[in-house]
Coordinates of C-alpha atoms and ligand atoms in Angstrom, one line a residue:
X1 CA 64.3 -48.2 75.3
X2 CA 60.9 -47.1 74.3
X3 CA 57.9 -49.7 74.0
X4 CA 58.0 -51.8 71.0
X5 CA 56.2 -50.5 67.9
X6 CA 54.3 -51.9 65.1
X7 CA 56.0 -51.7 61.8
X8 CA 52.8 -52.3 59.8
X9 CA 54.9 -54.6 57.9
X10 CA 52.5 -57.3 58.2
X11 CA 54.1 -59.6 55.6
X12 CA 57.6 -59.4 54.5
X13 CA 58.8 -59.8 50.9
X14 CA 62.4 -61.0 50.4
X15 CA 63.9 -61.3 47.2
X16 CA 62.9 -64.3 45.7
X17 CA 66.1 -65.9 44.7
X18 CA 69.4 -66.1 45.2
X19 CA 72.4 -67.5 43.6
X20 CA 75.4 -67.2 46.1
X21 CA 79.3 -68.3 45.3
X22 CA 82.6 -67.2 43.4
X23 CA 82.3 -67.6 40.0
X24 CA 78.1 -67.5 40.4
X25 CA 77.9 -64.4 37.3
X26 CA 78.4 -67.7 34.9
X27 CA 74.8 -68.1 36.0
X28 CA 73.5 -65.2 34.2
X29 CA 73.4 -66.3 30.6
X30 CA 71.0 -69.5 31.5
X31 CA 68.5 -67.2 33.7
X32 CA 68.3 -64.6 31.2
X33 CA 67.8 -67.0 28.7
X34 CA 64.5 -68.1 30.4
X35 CA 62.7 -65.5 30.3
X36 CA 63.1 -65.2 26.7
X37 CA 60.1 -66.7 24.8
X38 CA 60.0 -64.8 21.4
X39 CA 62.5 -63.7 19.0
X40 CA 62.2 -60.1 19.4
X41 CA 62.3 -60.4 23.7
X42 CA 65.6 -58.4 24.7
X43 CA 66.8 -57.4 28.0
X44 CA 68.9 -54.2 29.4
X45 CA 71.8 -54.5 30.9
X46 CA 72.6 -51.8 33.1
X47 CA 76.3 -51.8 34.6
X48 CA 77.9 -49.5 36.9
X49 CA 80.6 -46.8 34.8
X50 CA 82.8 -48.3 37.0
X51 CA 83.6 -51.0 34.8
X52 CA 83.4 -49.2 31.5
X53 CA 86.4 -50.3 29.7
X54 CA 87.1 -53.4 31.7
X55 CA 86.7 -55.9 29.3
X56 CA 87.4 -58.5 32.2
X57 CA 84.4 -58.3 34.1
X58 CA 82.0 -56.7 31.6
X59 CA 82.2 -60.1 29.2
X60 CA 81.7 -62.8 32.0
X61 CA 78.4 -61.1 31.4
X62 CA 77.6 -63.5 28.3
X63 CA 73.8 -62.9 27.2
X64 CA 72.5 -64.4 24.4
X65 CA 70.0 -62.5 23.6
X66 CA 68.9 -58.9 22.1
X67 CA 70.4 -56.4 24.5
X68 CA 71.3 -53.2 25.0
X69 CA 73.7 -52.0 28.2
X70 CA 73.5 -48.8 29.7
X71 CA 76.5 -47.5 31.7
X72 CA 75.2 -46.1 35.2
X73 CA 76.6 -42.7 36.5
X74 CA 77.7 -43.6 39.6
X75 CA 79.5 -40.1 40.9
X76 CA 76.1 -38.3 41.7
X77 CA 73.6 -40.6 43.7
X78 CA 70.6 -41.2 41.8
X79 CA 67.9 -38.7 40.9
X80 CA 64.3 -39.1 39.8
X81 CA 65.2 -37.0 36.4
X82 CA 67.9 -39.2 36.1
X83 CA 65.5 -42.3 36.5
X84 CA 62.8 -40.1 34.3
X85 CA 65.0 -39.8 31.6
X86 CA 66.5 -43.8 31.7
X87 CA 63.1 -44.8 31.2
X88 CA 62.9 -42.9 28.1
X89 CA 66.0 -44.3 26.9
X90 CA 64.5 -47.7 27.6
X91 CA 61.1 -47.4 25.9
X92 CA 63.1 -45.9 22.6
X93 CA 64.5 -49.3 22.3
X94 CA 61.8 -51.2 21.3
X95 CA 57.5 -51.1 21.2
X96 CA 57.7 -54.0 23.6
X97 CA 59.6 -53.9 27.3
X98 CA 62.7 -55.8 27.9
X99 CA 62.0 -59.0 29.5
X100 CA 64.5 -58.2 31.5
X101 CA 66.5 -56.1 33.9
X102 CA 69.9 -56.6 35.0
X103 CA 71.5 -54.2 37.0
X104 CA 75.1 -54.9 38.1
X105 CA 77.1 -53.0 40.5
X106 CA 76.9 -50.7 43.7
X107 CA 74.1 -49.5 45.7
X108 CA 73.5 -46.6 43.3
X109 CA 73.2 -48.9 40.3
X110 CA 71.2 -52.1 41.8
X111 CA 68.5 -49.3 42.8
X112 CA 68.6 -47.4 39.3
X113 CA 68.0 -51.2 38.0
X114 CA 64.8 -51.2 40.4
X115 CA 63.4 -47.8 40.1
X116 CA 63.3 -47.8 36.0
X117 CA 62.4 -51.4 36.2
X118 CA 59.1 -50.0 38.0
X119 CA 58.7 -46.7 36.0
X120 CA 58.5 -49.2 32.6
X121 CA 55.2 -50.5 34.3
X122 CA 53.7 -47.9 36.2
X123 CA 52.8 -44.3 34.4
X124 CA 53.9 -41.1 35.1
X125 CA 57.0 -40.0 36.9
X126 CA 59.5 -41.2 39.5
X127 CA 58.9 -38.6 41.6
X128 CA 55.1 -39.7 41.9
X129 CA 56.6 -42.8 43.5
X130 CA 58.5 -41.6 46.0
X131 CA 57.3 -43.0 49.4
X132 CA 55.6 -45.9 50.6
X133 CA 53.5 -48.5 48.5
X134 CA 52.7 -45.8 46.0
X135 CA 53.6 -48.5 43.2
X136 CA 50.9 -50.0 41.6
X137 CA 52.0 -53.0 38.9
X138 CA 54.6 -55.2 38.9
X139 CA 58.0 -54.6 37.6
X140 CA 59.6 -56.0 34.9
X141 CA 61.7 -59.0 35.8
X142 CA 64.8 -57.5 37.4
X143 CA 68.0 -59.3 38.3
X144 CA 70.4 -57.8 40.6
X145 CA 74.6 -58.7 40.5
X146 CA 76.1 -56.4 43.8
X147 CA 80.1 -55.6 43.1
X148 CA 79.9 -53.8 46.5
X149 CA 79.1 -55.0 49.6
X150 CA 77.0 -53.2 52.5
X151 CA 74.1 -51.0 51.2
X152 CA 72.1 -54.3 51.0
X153 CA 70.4 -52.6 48.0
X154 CA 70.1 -56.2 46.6
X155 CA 67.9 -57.3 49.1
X156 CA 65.4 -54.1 50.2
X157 CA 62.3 -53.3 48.9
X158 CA 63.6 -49.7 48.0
X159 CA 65.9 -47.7 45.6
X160 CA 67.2 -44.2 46.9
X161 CA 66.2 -41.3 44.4
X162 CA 66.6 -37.8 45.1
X163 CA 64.1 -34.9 44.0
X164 CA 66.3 -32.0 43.1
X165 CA 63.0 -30.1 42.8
X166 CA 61.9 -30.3 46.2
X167 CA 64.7 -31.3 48.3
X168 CA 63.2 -35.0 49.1
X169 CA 66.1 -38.3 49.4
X170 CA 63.4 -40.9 49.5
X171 CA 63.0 -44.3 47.7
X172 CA 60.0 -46.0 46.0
X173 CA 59.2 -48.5 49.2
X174 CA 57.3 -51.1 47.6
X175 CA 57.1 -55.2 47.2
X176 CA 57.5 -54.2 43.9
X177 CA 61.3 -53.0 44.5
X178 CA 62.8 -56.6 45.2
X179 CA 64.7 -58.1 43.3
X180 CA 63.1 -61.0 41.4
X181 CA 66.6 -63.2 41.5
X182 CA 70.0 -62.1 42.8
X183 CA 73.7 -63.4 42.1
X184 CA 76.0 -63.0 45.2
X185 CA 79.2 -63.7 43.4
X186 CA 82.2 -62.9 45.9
X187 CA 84.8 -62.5 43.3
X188 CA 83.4 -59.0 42.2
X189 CA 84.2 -57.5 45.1
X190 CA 88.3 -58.4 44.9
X191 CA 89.1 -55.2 43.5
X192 CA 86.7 -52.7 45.2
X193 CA 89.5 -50.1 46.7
X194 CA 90.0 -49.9 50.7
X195 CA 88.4 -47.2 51.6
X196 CA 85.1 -47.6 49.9
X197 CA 85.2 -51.3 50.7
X198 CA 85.3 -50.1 54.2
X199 CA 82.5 -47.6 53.9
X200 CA 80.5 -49.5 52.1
X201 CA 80.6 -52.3 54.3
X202 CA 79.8 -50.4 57.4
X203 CA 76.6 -49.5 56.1
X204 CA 75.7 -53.1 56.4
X205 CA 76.5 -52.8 60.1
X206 CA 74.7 -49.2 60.7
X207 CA 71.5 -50.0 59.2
X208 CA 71.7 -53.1 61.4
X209 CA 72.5 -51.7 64.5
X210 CA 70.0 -49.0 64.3
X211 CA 67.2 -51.4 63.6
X212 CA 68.5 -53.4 66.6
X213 CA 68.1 -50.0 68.9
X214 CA 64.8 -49.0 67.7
X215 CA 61.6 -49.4 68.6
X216 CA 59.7 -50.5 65.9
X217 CA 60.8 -54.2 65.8
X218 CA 60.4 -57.7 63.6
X219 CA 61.9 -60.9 65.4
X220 CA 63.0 -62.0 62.1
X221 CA 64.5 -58.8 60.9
X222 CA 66.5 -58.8 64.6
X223 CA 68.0 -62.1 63.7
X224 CA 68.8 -61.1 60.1
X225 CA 70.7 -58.3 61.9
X226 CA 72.2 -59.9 64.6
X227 CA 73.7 -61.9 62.1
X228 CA 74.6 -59.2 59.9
X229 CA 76.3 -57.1 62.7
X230 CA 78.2 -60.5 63.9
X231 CA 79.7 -61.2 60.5
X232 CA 80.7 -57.1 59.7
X233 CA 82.7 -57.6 62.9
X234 CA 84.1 -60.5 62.0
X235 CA 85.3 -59.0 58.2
X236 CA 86.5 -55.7 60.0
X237 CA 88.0 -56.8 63.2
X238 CA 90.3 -59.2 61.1
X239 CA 93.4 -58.3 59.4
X240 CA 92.7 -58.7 56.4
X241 CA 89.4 -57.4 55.5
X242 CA 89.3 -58.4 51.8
X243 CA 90.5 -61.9 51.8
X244 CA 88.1 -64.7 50.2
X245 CA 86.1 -65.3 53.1
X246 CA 85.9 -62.4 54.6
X247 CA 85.1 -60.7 51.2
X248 CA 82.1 -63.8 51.1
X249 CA 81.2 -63.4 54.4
X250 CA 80.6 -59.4 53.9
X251 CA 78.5 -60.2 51.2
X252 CA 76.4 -62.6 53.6
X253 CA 76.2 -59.2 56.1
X254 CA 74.8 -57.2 53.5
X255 CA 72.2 -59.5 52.3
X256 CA 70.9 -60.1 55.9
X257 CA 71.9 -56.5 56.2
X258 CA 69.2 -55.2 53.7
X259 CA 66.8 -58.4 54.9
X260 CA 66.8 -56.8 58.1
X261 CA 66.0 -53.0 56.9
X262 CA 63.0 -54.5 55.3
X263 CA 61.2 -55.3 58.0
X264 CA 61.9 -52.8 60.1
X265 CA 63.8 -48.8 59.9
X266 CA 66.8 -47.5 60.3
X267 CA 67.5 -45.2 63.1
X268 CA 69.3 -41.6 64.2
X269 CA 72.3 -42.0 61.8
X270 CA 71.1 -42.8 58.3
X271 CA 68.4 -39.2 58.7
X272 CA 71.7 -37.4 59.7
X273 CA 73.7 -38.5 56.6
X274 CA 71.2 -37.8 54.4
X275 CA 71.2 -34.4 55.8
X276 CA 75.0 -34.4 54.6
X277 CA 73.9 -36.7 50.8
X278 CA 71.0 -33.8 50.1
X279 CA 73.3 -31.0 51.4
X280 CA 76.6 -31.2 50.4
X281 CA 76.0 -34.0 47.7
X282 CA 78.6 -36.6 49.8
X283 CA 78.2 -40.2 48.9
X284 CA 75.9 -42.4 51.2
X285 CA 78.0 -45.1 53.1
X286 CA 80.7 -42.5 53.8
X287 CA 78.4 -40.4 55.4
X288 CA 77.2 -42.4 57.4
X289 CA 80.7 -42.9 58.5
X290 CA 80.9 -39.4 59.2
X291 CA 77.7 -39.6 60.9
X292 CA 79.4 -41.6 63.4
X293 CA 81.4 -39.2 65.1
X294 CA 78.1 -37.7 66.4
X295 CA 76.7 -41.0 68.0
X296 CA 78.4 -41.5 71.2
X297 CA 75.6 -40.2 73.1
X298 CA 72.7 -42.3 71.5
X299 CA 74.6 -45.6 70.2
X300 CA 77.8 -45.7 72.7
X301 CA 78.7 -49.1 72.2
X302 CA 78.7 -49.2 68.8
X303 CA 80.4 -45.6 68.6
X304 CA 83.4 -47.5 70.4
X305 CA 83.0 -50.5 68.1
X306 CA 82.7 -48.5 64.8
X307 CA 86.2 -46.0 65.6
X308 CA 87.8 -49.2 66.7
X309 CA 87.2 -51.3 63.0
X310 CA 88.4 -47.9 61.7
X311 CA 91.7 -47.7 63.4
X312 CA 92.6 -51.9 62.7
X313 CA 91.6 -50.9 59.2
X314 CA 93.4 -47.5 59.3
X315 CA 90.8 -46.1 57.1
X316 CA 90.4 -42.1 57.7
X317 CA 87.2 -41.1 57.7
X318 CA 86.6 -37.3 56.2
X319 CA 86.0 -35.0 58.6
X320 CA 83.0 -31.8 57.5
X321 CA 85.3 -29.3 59.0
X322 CA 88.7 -29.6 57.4
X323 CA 88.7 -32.4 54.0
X324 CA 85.0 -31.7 52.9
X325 CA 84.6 -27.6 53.8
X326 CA 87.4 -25.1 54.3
X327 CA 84.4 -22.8 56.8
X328 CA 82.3 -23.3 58.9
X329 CA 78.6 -23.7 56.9
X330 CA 76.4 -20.2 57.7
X331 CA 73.3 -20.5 59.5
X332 CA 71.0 -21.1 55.8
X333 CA 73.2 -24.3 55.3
X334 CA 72.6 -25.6 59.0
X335 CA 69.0 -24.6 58.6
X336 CA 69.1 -26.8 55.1
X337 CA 70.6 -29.9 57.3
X338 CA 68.3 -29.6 60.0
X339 CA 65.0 -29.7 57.7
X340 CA 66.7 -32.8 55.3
X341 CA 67.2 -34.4 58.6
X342 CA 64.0 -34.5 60.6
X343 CA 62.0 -35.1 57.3
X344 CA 63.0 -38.4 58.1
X345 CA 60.0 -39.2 60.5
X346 CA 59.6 -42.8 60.7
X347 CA 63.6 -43.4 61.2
X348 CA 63.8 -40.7 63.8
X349 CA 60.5 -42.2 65.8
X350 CA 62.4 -45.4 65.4
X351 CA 65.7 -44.3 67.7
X352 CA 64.0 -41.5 69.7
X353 CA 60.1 -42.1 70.3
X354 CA 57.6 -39.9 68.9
X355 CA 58.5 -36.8 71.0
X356 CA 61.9 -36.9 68.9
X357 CA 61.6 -33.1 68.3
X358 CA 62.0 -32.9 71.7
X359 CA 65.0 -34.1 71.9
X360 CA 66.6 -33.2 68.3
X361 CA 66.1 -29.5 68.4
X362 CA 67.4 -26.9 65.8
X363 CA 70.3 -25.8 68.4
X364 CA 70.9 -29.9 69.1
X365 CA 71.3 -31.2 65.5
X366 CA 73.3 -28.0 64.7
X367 CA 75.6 -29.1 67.6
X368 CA 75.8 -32.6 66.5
X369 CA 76.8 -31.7 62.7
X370 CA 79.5 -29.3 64.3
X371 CA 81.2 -32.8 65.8
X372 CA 81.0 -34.6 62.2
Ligands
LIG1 FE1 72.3 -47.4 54.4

């Protein structure tokens, strides 16, 4: 374990409330409602494509007022031309902002809800606000309604984005990403299928084991992620992963989950599956699943704890060699995983010190995304 490092997070912003219980979407209408103060005051709704067409969930979503909704593409993670162009959609509405934001749905969609909810306020591009505290004003009031569990996307103070132009998977890290109000409503999450349920879930658990491992530390953050880690097992170890409480008390892990992140980094797997999100386009949580079949060496515990959950759950995890590619990549594509995985500096400094290049050499990593 390498001495403890200094975040530089001197003081912590968490979102700033919360509404947590089944049935807790009613809620929405009334907190819309006050942030409405003159007749032509609207909001935008913006719900993940999932739900397109399901009229069950989409009208417990009762608003009162002016609004427009915006389905989320949800296949491809987020882009900043994606988030470039939602902006413009936004300011075509209307002169005025919306008063508010709403996003409802995944990780993708909670942190397209934050990054256009911070472009409406702050010139220019997304790109220009990829990294850390590059965001100058506040957002517009934002409101986020998870339907998955796990990224914790409702409670960081980032939203992904990648650059296609350069390459770069890197969110706008900023006070100004957090929510303003959440609603933790468990019943969303009933009808999430298995597999991504399980996924999605774990990332709750990665993110809070790698923060536990690293070096830069927060003793808050540590509890939020003991907590986190505890309550994951709990869901995953049982035998039925998506009953009520267990479906409740995943929701709790990936609140604490994305508490945690904030306050500290992630560690060696998240830079490795964003190797495989910026390479070969695959989805977050289930790379990071992938990820895990490299880990044995740096996280053994958890390696054993995280292929165990999988086998009670019998969830099959995709293997590079064999469900995603039919050959082996050529040495251009290893070289394109090895430079979109040790961009990822702080993370990396987190798990391995600041020699890390030491110990994650070209040959190294190349071996490592050989055994995902
Ligand atoms: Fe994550």
């Amino acid at each position: 374990m390498n001495d403890i490092l200094d975040t530089g997070i001197k003081n912590a912003k968490n979102v700033d409330r919360y509404i947590f219980g089944p049935d807790s979407l009613k809620e929405i209408s009334s907190l819309v409602q006050k942030r409405i103060q003159h007749q032509n005051d609207f909001c935008v709704f913006f719900i993940d494509q999932f739900f397109q067409g399901n009229a069950e969930i989409i009208d417990q979503v009762k608003l009162d007022c002016k609004n427009n909704t915006i389905f989320i593409e949800t296949s491809d993670e987020p882009t900043t031309g994606y988030i470039d162009d939602l902006c413009k959609k936004v300011k075509s509405f209307s002169t005025k902002l919306p008063a508010v934001i709403i996003g409802m749905g995944g990780g993708i969609t909670l942190d397209v809800a934050k990054a256009v909810a911070n472009l409406l306020t702050n010139e220019g591009c997304a790109a220009d606000y990829q990294g850390w505290d590059l965001v100058k004003n506040p957002s517009v009031f934002k409101i986020g309604i998870p339907t998955l569990s796990g990224t914790g996307a409702e409670a960081t103070r980032t939203c992904v984005l990648t650059n296609k132009e350069n390459g770069l998977k890197l969110g706008m890290n900023s006070d100004f990403s957090v929510f303003d109000q959440i609603i933790l409503d468990p019943n969303l999450t009933k009808t999430v299928p298995r597999d991504q349920y399980f996924f999605t879930g774990m990332d709750a658990y990665i993110h809070s084991f790698e923060a536990l491992n690293g070096a830069y530390r927060n003793p808050v953050g540590d509890a939020f992620s003991k907590i986190s880690i505890e309550y994951a097992k709990d869901v995953f170890q049982s035998e039925q992963m998506q009953s009520e409480e267990n479906r409740s008390k995943l929701m709790v892990a990936s609140y604490m989950g994305g508490a945690a992140i904030a306050t500290t980094y992630v560690g060696l797997v998240h830079p490795f599956s964003a190797g495989l999100s910026v390479v070969f386009g695959l989805h977050h949580c289930v790379s990071n699943c992938m990820t895990m079949r490299a880990m044995e060496e740096f996280y053994p515990d958890e390696y054993n704890d995280f292929w165990s959950m999988a086998k009670i759950q019998d969830i099959k995890v995709p293997r590079l060699h064999g469900d995603i590619l039919e050959n082996d990549p050529d040495d251009r594509t290893y070289e394109k995983l090895y430079n979109s995985t040790i961009i990822h500096e702080k993370p990396l400094t987190n798990a391995l010190g600041s020699d890390f290049k030491k110990i994650l050499t070209t040959e190294k990593v190349c071996e490592m995304f050989k055994m995902i």
